[in-house]
mmCIF file with all atom_site columns, C-alpha atoms in Angstrom:
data_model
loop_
_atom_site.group_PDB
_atom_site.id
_atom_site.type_symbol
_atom_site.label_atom_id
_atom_site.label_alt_id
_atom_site.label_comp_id
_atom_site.label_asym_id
_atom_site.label_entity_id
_atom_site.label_seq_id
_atom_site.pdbx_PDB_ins_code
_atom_site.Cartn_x
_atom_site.Cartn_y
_atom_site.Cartn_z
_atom_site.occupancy
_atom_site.B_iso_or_equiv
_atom_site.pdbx_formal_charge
_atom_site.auth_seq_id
_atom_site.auth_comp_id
_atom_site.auth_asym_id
_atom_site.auth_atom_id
_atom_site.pdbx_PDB_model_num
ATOM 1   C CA . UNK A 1 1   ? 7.317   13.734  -5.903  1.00 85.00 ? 18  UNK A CA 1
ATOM 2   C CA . UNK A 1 2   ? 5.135   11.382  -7.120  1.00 98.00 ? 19  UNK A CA 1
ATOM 3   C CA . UNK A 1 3   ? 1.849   10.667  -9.529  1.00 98.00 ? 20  UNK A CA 1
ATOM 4   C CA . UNK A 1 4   ? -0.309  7.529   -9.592  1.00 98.00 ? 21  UNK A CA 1
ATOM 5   C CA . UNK A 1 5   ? -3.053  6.166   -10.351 1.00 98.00 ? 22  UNK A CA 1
ATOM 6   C CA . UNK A 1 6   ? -5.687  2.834   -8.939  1.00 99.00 ? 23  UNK A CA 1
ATOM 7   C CA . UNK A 1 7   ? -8.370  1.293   -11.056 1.00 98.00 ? 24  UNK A CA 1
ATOM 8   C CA . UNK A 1 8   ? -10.976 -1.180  -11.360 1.00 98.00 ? 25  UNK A CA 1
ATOM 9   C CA . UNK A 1 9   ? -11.983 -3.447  -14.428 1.00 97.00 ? 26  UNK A CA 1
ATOM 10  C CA . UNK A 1 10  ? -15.616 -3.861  -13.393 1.00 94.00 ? 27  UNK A CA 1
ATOM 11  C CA . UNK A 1 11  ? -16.088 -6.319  -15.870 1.00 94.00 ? 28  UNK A CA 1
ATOM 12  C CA . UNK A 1 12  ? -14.114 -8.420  -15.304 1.00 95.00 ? 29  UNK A CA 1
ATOM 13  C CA . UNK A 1 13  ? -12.658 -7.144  -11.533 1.00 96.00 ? 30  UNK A CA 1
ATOM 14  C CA . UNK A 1 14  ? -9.066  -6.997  -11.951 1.00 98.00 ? 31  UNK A CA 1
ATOM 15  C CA . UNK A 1 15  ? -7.725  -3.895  -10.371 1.00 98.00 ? 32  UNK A CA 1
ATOM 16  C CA . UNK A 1 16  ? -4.408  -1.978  -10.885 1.00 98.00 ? 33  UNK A CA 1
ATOM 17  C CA . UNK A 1 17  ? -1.696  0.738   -9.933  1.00 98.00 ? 34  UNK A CA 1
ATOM 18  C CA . UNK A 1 18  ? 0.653   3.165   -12.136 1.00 98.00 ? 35  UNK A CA 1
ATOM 19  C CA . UNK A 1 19  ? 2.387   5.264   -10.823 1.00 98.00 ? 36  UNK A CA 1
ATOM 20  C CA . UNK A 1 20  ? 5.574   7.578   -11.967 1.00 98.00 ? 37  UNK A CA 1
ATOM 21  C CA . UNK A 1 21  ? 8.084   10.071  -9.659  1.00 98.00 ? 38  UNK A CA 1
ATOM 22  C CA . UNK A 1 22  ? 11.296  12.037  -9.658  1.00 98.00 ? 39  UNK A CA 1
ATOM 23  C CA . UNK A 1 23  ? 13.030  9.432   -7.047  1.00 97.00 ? 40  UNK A CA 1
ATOM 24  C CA . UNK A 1 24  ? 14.172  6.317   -8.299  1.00 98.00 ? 41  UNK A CA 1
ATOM 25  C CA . UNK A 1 25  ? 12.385  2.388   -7.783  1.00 98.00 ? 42  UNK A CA 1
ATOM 26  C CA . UNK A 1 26  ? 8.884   4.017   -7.230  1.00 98.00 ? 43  UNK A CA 1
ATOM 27  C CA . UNK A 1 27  ? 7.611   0.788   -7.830  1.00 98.00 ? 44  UNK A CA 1
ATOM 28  C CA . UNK A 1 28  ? 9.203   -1.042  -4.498  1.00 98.00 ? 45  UNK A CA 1
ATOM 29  C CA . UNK A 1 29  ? 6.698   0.881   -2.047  1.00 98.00 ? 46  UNK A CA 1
ATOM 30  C CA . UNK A 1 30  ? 3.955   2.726   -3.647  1.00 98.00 ? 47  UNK A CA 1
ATOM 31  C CA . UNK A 1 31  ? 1.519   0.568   -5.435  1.00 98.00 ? 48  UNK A CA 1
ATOM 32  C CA . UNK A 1 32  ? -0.184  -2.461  -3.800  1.00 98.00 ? 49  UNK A CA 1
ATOM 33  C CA . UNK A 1 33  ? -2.873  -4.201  -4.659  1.00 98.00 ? 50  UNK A CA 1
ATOM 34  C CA . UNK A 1 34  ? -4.542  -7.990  -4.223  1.00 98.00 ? 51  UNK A CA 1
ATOM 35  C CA . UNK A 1 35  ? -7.168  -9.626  -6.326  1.00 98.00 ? 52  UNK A CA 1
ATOM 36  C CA . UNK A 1 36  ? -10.485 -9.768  -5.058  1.00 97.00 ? 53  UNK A CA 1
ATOM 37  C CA . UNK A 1 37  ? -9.671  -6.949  -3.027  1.00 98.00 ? 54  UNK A CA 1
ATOM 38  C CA . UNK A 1 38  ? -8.567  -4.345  -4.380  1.00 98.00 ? 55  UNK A CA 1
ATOM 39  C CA . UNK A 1 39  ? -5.679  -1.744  -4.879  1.00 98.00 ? 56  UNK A CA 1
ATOM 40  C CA . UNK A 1 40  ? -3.935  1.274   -3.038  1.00 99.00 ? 57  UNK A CA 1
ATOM 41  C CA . UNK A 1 41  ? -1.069  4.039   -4.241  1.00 98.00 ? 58  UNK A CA 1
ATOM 42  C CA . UNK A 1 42  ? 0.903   5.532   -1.008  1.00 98.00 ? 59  UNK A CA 1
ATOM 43  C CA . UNK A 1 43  ? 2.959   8.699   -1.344  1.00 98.00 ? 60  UNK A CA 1
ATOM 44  C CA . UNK A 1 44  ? 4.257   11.802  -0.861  1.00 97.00 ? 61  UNK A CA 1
ATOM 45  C CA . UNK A 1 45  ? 6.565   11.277  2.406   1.00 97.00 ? 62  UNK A CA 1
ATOM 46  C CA . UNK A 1 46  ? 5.770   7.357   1.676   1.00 97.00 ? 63  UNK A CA 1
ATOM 47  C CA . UNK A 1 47  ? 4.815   5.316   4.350   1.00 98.00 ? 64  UNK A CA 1
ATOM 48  C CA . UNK A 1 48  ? 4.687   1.798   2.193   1.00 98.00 ? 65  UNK A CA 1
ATOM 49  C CA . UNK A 1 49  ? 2.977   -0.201  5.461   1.00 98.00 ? 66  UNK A CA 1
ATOM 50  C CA . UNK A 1 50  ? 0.034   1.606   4.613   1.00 98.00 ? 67  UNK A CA 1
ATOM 51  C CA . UNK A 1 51  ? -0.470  -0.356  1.614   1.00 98.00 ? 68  UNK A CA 1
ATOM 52  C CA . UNK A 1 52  ? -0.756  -3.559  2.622   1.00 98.00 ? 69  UNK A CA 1
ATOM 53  C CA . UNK A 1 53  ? -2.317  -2.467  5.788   1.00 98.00 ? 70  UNK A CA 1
ATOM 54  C CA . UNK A 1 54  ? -4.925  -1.067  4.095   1.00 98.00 ? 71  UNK A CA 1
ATOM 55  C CA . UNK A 1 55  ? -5.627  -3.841  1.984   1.00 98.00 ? 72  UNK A CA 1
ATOM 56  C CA . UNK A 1 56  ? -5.749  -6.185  4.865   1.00 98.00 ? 73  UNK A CA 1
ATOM 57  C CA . UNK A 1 57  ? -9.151  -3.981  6.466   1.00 98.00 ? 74  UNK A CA 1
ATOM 58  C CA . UNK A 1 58  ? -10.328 -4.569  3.283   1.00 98.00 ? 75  UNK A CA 1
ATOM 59  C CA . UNK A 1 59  ? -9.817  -7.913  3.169   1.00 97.00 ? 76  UNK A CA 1
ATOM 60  C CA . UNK A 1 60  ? -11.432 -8.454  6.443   1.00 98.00 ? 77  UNK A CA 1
ATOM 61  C CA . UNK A 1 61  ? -15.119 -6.553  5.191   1.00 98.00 ? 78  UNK A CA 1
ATOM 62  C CA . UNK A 1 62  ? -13.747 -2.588  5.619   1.00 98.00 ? 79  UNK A CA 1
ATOM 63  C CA . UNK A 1 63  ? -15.155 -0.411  2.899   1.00 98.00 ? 80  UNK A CA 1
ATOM 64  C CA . UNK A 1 64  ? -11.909 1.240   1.585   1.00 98.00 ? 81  UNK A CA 1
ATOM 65  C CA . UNK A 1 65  ? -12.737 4.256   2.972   1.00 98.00 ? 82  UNK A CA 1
ATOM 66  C CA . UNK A 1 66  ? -13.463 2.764   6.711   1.00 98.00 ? 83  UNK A CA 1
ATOM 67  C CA . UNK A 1 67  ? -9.748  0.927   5.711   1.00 98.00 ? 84  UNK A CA 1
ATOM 68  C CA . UNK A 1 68  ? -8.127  3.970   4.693   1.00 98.00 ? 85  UNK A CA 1
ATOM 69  C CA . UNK A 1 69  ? -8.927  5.909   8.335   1.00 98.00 ? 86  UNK A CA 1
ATOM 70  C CA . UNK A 1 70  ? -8.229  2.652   10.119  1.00 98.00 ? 87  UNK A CA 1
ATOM 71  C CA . UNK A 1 71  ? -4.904  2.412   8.777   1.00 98.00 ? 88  UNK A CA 1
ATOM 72  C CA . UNK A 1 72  ? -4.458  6.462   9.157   1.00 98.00 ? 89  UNK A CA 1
ATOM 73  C CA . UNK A 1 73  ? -5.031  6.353   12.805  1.00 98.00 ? 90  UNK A CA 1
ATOM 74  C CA . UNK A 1 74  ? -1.871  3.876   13.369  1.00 97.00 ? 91  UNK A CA 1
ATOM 75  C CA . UNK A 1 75  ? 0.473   6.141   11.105  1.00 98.00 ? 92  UNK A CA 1
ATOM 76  C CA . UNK A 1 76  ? 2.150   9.118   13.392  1.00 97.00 ? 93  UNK A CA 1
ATOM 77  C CA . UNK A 1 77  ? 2.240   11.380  10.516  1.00 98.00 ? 94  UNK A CA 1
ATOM 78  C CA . UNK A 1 78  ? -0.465  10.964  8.706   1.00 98.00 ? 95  UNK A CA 1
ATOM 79  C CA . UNK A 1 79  ? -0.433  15.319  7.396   1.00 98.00 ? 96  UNK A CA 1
ATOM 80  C CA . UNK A 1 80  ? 2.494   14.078  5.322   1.00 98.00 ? 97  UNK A CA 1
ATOM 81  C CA . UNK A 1 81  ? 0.396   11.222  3.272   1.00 98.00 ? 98  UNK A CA 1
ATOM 82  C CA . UNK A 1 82  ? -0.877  10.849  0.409   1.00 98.00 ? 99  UNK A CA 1
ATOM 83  C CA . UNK A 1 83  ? -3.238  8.095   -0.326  1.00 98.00 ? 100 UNK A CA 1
ATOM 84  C CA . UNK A 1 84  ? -5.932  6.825   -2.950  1.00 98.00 ? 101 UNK A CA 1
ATOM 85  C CA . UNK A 1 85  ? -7.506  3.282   -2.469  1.00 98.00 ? 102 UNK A CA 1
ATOM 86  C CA . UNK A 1 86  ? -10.107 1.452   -4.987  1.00 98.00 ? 103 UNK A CA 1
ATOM 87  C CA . UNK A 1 87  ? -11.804 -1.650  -4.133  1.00 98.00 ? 104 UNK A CA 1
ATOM 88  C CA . UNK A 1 88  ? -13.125 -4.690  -6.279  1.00 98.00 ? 105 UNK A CA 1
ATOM 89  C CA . UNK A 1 89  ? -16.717 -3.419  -5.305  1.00 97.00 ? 106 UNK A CA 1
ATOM 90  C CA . UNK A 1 90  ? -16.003 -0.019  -6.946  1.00 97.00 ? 107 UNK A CA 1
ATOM 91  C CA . UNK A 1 91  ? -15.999 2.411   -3.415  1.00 98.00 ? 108 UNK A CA 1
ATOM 92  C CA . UNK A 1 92  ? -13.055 4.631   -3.497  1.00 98.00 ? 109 UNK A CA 1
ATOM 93  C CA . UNK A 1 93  ? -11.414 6.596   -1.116  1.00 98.00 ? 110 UNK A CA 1
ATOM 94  C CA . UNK A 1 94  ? -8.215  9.358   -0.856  1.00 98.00 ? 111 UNK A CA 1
ATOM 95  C CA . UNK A 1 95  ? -6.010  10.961  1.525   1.00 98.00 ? 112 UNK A CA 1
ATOM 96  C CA . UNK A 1 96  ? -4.450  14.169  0.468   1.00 97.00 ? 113 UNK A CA 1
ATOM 97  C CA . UNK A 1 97  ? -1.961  15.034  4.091   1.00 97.00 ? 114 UNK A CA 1
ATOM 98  C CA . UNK A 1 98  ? -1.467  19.227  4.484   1.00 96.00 ? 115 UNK A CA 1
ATOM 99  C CA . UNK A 1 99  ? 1.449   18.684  4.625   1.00 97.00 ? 116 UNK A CA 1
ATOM 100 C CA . UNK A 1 100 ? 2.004   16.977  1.344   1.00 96.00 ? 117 UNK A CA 1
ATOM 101 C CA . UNK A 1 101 ? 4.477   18.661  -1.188  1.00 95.00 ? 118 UNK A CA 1
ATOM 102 C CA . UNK A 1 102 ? 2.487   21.219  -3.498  1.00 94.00 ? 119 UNK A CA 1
ATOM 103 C CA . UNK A 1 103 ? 1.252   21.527  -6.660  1.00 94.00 ? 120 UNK A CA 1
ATOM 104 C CA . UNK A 1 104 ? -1.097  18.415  -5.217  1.00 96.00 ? 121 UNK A CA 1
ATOM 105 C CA . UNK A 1 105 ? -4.382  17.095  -5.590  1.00 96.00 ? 122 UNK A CA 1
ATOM 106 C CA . UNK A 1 106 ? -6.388  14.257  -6.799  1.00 98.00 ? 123 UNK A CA 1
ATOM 107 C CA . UNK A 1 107 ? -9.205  13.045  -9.012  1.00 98.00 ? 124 UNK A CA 1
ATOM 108 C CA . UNK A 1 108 ? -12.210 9.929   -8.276  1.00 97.00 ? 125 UNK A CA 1
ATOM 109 C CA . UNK A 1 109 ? -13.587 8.881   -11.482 1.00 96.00 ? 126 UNK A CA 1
ATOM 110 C CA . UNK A 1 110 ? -16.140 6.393   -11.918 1.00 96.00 ? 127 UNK A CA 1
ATOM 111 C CA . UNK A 1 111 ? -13.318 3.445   -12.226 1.00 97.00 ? 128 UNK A CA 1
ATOM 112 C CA . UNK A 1 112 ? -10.181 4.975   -10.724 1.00 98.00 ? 129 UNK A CA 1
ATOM 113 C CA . UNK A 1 113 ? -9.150  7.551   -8.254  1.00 98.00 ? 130 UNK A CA 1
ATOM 114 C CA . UNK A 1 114 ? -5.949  9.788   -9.383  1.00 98.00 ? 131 UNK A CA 1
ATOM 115 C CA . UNK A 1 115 ? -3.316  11.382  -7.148  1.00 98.00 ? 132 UNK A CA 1
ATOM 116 C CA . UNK A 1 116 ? -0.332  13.574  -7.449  1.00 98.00 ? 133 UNK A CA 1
ATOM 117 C CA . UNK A 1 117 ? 2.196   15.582  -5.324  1.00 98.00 ? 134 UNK A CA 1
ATOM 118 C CA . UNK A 1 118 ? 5.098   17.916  -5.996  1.00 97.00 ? 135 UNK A CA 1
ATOM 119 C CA . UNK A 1 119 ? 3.826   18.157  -9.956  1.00 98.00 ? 136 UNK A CA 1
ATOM 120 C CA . UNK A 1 120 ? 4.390   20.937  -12.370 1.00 97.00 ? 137 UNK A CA 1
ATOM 121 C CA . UNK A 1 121 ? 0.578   21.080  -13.097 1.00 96.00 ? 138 UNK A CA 1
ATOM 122 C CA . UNK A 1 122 ? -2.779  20.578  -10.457 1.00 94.00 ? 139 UNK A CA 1
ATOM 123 C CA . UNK A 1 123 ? -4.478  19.803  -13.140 1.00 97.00 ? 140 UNK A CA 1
ATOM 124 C CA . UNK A 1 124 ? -2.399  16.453  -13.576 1.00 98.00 ? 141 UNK A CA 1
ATOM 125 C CA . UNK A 1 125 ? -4.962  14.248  -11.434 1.00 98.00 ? 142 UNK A CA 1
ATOM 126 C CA . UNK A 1 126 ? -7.779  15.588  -13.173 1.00 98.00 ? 143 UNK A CA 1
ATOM 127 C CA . UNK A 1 127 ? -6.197  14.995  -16.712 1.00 98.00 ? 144 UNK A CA 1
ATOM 128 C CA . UNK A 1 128 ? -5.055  11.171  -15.726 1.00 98.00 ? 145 UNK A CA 1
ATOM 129 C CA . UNK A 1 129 ? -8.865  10.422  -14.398 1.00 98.00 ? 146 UNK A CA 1
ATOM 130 C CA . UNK A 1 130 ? -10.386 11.625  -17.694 1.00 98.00 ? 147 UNK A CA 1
ATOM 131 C CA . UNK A 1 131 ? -7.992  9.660   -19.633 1.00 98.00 ? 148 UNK A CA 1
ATOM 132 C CA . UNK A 1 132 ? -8.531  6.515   -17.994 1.00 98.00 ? 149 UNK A CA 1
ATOM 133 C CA . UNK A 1 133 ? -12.255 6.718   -18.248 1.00 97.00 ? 150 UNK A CA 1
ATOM 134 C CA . UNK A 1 134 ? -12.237 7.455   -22.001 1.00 96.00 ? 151 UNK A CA 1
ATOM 135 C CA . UNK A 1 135 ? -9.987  4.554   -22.609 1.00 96.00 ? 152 UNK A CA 1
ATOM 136 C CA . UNK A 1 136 ? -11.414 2.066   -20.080 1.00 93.00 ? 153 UNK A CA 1
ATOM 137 C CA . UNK A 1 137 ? -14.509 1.653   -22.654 1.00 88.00 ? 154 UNK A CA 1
ATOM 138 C CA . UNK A 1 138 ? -12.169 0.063   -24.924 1.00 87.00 ? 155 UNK A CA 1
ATOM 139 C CA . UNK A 1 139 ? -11.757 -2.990  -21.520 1.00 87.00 ? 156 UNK A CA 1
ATOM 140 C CA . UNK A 1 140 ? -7.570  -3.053  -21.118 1.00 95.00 ? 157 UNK A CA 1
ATOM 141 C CA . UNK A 1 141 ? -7.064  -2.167  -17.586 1.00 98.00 ? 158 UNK A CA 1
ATOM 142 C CA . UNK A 1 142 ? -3.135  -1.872  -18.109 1.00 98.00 ? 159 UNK A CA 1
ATOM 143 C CA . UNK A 1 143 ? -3.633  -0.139  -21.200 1.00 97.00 ? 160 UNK A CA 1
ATOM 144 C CA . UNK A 1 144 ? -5.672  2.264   -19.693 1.00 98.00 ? 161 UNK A CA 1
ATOM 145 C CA . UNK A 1 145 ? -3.430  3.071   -16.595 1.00 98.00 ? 162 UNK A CA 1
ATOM 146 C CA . UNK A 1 146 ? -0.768  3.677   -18.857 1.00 98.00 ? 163 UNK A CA 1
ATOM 147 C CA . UNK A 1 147 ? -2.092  6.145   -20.947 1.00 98.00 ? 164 UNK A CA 1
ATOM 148 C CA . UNK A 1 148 ? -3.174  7.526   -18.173 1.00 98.00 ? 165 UNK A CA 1
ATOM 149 C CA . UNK A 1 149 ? 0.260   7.790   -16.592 1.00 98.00 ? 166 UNK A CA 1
ATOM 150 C CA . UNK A 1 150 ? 1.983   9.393   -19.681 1.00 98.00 ? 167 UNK A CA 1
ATOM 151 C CA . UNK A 1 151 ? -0.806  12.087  -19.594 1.00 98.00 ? 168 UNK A CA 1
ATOM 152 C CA . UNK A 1 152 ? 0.869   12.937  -16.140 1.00 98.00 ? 169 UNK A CA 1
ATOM 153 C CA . UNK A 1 153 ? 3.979   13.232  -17.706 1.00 98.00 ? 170 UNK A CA 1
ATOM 154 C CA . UNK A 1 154 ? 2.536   15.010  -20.607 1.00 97.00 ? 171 UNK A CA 1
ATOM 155 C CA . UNK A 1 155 ? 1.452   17.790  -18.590 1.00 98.00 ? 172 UNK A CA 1
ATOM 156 C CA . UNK A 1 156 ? 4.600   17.576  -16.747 1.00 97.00 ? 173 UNK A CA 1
ATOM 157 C CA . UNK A 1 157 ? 4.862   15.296  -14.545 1.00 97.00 ? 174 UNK A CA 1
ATOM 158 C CA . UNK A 1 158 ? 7.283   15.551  -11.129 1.00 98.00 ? 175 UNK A CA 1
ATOM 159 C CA . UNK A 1 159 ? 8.717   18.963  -11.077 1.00 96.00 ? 176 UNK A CA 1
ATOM 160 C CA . UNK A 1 160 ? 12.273  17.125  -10.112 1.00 96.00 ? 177 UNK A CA 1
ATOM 161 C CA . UNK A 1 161 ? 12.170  15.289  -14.055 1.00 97.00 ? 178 UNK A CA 1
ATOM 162 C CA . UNK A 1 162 ? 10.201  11.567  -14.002 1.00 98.00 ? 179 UNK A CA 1
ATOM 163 C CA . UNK A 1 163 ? 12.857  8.829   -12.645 1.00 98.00 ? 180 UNK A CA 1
ATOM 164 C CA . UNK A 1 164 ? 11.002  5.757   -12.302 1.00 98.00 ? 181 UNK A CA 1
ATOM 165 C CA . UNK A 1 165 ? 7.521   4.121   -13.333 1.00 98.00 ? 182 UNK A CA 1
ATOM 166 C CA . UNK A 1 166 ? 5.898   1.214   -12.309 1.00 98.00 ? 183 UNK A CA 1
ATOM 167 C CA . UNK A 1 167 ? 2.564   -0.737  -13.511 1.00 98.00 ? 184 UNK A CA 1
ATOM 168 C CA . UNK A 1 168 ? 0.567   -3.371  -11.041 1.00 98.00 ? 185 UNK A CA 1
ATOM 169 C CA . UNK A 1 169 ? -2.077  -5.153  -12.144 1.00 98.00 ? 186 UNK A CA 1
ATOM 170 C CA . UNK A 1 170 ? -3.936  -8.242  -10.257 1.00 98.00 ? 187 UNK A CA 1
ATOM 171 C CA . UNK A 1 171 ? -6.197  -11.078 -11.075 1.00 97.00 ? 188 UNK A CA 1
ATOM 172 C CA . UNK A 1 172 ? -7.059  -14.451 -10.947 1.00 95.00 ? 189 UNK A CA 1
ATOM 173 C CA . UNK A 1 173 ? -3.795  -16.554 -12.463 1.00 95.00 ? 190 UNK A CA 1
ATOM 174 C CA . UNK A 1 174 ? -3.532  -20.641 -12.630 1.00 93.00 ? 191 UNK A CA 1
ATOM 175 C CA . UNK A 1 175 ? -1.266  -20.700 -9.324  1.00 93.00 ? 192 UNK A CA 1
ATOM 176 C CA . UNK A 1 176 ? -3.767  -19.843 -6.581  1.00 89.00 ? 193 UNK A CA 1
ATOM 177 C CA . UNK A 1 177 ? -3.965  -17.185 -4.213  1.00 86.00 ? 194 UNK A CA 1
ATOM 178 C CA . UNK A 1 178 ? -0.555  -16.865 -3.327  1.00 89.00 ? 195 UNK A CA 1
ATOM 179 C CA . UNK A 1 179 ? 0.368   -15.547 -6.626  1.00 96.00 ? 196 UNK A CA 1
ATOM 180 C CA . UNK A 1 180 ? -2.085  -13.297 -8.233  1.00 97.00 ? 197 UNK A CA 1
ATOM 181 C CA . UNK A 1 181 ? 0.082   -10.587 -10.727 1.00 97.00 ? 198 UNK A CA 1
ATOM 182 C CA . UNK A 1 182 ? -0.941  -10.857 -14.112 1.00 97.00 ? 199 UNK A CA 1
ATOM 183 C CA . UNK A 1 183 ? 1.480   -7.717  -15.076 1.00 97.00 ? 200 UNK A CA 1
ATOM 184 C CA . UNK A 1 184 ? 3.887   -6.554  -12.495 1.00 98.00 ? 201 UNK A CA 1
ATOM 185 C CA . UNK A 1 185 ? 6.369   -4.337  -14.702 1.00 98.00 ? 202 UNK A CA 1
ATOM 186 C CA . UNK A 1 186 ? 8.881   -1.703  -12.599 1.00 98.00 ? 203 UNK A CA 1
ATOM 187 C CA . UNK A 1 187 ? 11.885  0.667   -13.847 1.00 98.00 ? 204 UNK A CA 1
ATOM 188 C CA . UNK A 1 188 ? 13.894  1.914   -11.339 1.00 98.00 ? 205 UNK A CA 1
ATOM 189 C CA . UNK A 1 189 ? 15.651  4.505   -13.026 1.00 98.00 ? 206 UNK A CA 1
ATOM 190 C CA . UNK A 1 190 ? 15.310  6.346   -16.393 1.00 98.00 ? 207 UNK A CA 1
ATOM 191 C CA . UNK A 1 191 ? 15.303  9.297   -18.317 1.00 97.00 ? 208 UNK A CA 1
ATOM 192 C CA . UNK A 1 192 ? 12.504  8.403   -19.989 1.00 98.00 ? 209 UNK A CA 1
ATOM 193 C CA . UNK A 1 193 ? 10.467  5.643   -17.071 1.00 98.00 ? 210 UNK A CA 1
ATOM 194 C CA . UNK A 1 194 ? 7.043   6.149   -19.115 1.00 98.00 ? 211 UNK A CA 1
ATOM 195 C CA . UNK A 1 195 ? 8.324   5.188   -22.005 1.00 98.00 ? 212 UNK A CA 1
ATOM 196 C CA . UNK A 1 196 ? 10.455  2.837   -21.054 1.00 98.00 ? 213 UNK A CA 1
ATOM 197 C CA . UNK A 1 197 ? 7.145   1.306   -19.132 1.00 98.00 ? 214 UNK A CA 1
ATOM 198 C CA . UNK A 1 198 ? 5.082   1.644   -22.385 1.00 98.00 ? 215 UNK A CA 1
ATOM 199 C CA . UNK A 1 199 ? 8.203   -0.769  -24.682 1.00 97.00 ? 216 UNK A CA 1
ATOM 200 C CA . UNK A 1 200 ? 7.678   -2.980  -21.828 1.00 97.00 ? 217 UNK A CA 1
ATOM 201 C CA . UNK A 1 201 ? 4.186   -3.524  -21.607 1.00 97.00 ? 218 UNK A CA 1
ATOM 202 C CA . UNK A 1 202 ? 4.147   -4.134  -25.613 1.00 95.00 ? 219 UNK A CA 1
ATOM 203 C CA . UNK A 1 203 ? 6.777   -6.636  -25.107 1.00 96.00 ? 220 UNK A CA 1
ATOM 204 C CA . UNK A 1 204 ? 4.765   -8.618  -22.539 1.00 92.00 ? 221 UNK A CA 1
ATOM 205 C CA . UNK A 1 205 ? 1.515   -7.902  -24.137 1.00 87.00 ? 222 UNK A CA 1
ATOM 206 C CA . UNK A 1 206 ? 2.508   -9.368  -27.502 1.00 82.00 ? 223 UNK A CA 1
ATOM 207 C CA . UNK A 1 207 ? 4.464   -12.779 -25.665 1.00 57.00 ? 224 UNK A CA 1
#
């Protein structure tokens, strides 16, 4: 269904989400993240409370794994989840349900943690994490996540054809805490989301 990815910046802290699937506006309940906290993807059969659930814990002290079962144990189905959480501190932590659609699987790098469910390839996780950790040297998080998402989809991607795309990422901005997206880019529906993602993020990135 779905294949996403959430990173950290350690240098400078920022974290992000991107994220790609055959259904359409992925971006309106999988990624989720806050600055100074950190960030979360939730999939497979979605439950998009878990998100900002999960960030919450973290928010209060939880490491994002102690958030991640905290969260679990209020979900009724928690076999059909899939889950990967990354805070600003750099502790990761995943879900992968049994009962989540197969191929699936996921990938904890260094920076990011990688998941992925009803893919053509298991290897898709794996491929996005290495990716992202070759181009993170180069310090652009939402250039990084992005190549990272369109080596998802060059290995395949969802096995129903990628519909939608979405890129999150979260800092300090000059209008306080209530407003902390420094890129917050979505297409709902596409033949091509990645790409459509990638003209995008030039656009923005050269305003």
């Amino acid at each position: 269904m779905t294949y996403s990815i959430v990173a950290l910046d350690s240098e400078s802290g920022l974290v992000g989400v991107a994220v790609a699937s055959g259904s359409i506006a992925v971006g309106s309940r999988v990624p989720w993240a806050k600055n100074a906290v950190g960030a979360v993807a939730t999939q497979a059969y979605t439950n998009p409370a878990l998100g900002p659930l999960i960030l919450s814990y973290m928010e209060e002290g939880f490491t994002s794994e102690e958030a991640l079962i905290k969260a679990l144990g209020t979900d009724d189905s928690p076999n059909m989840r899939q889950v990967a959480v990354i805070s600003v501190k750099g502790d990761k932590a995943v879900h992968n349900g049994n009962n989540v659609p197969k191929e699936c699987g996921y990938c904890m790098g260094e920076h990011c943690v990688c998941i992925a469910n009803l893919v053509k390839s298991s290897d898709i996780p794996k491929l996005m994490c290495h990716k992202f950790e070759e181009l993170m040297r180069e310090g652009n998080l939402a250039r990084a996540l992005l190549e990272a998402l369109k080596e998802g989809h060059g290995a395949g991607g969802d096995k129903r054809g990628d519909r939608s795309a979405a890129l999150l990422v979260v800092g300090p901005t000059p209008y306080g805490e209530l407003y902390d997206r420094l890129i917050d880019l979505r297409v709902d529906y596409s033949p091509d989301p990645v790409g459509s993602l990638e003209k995008l993020l030039r656009l923005i990135m050269k305003a």
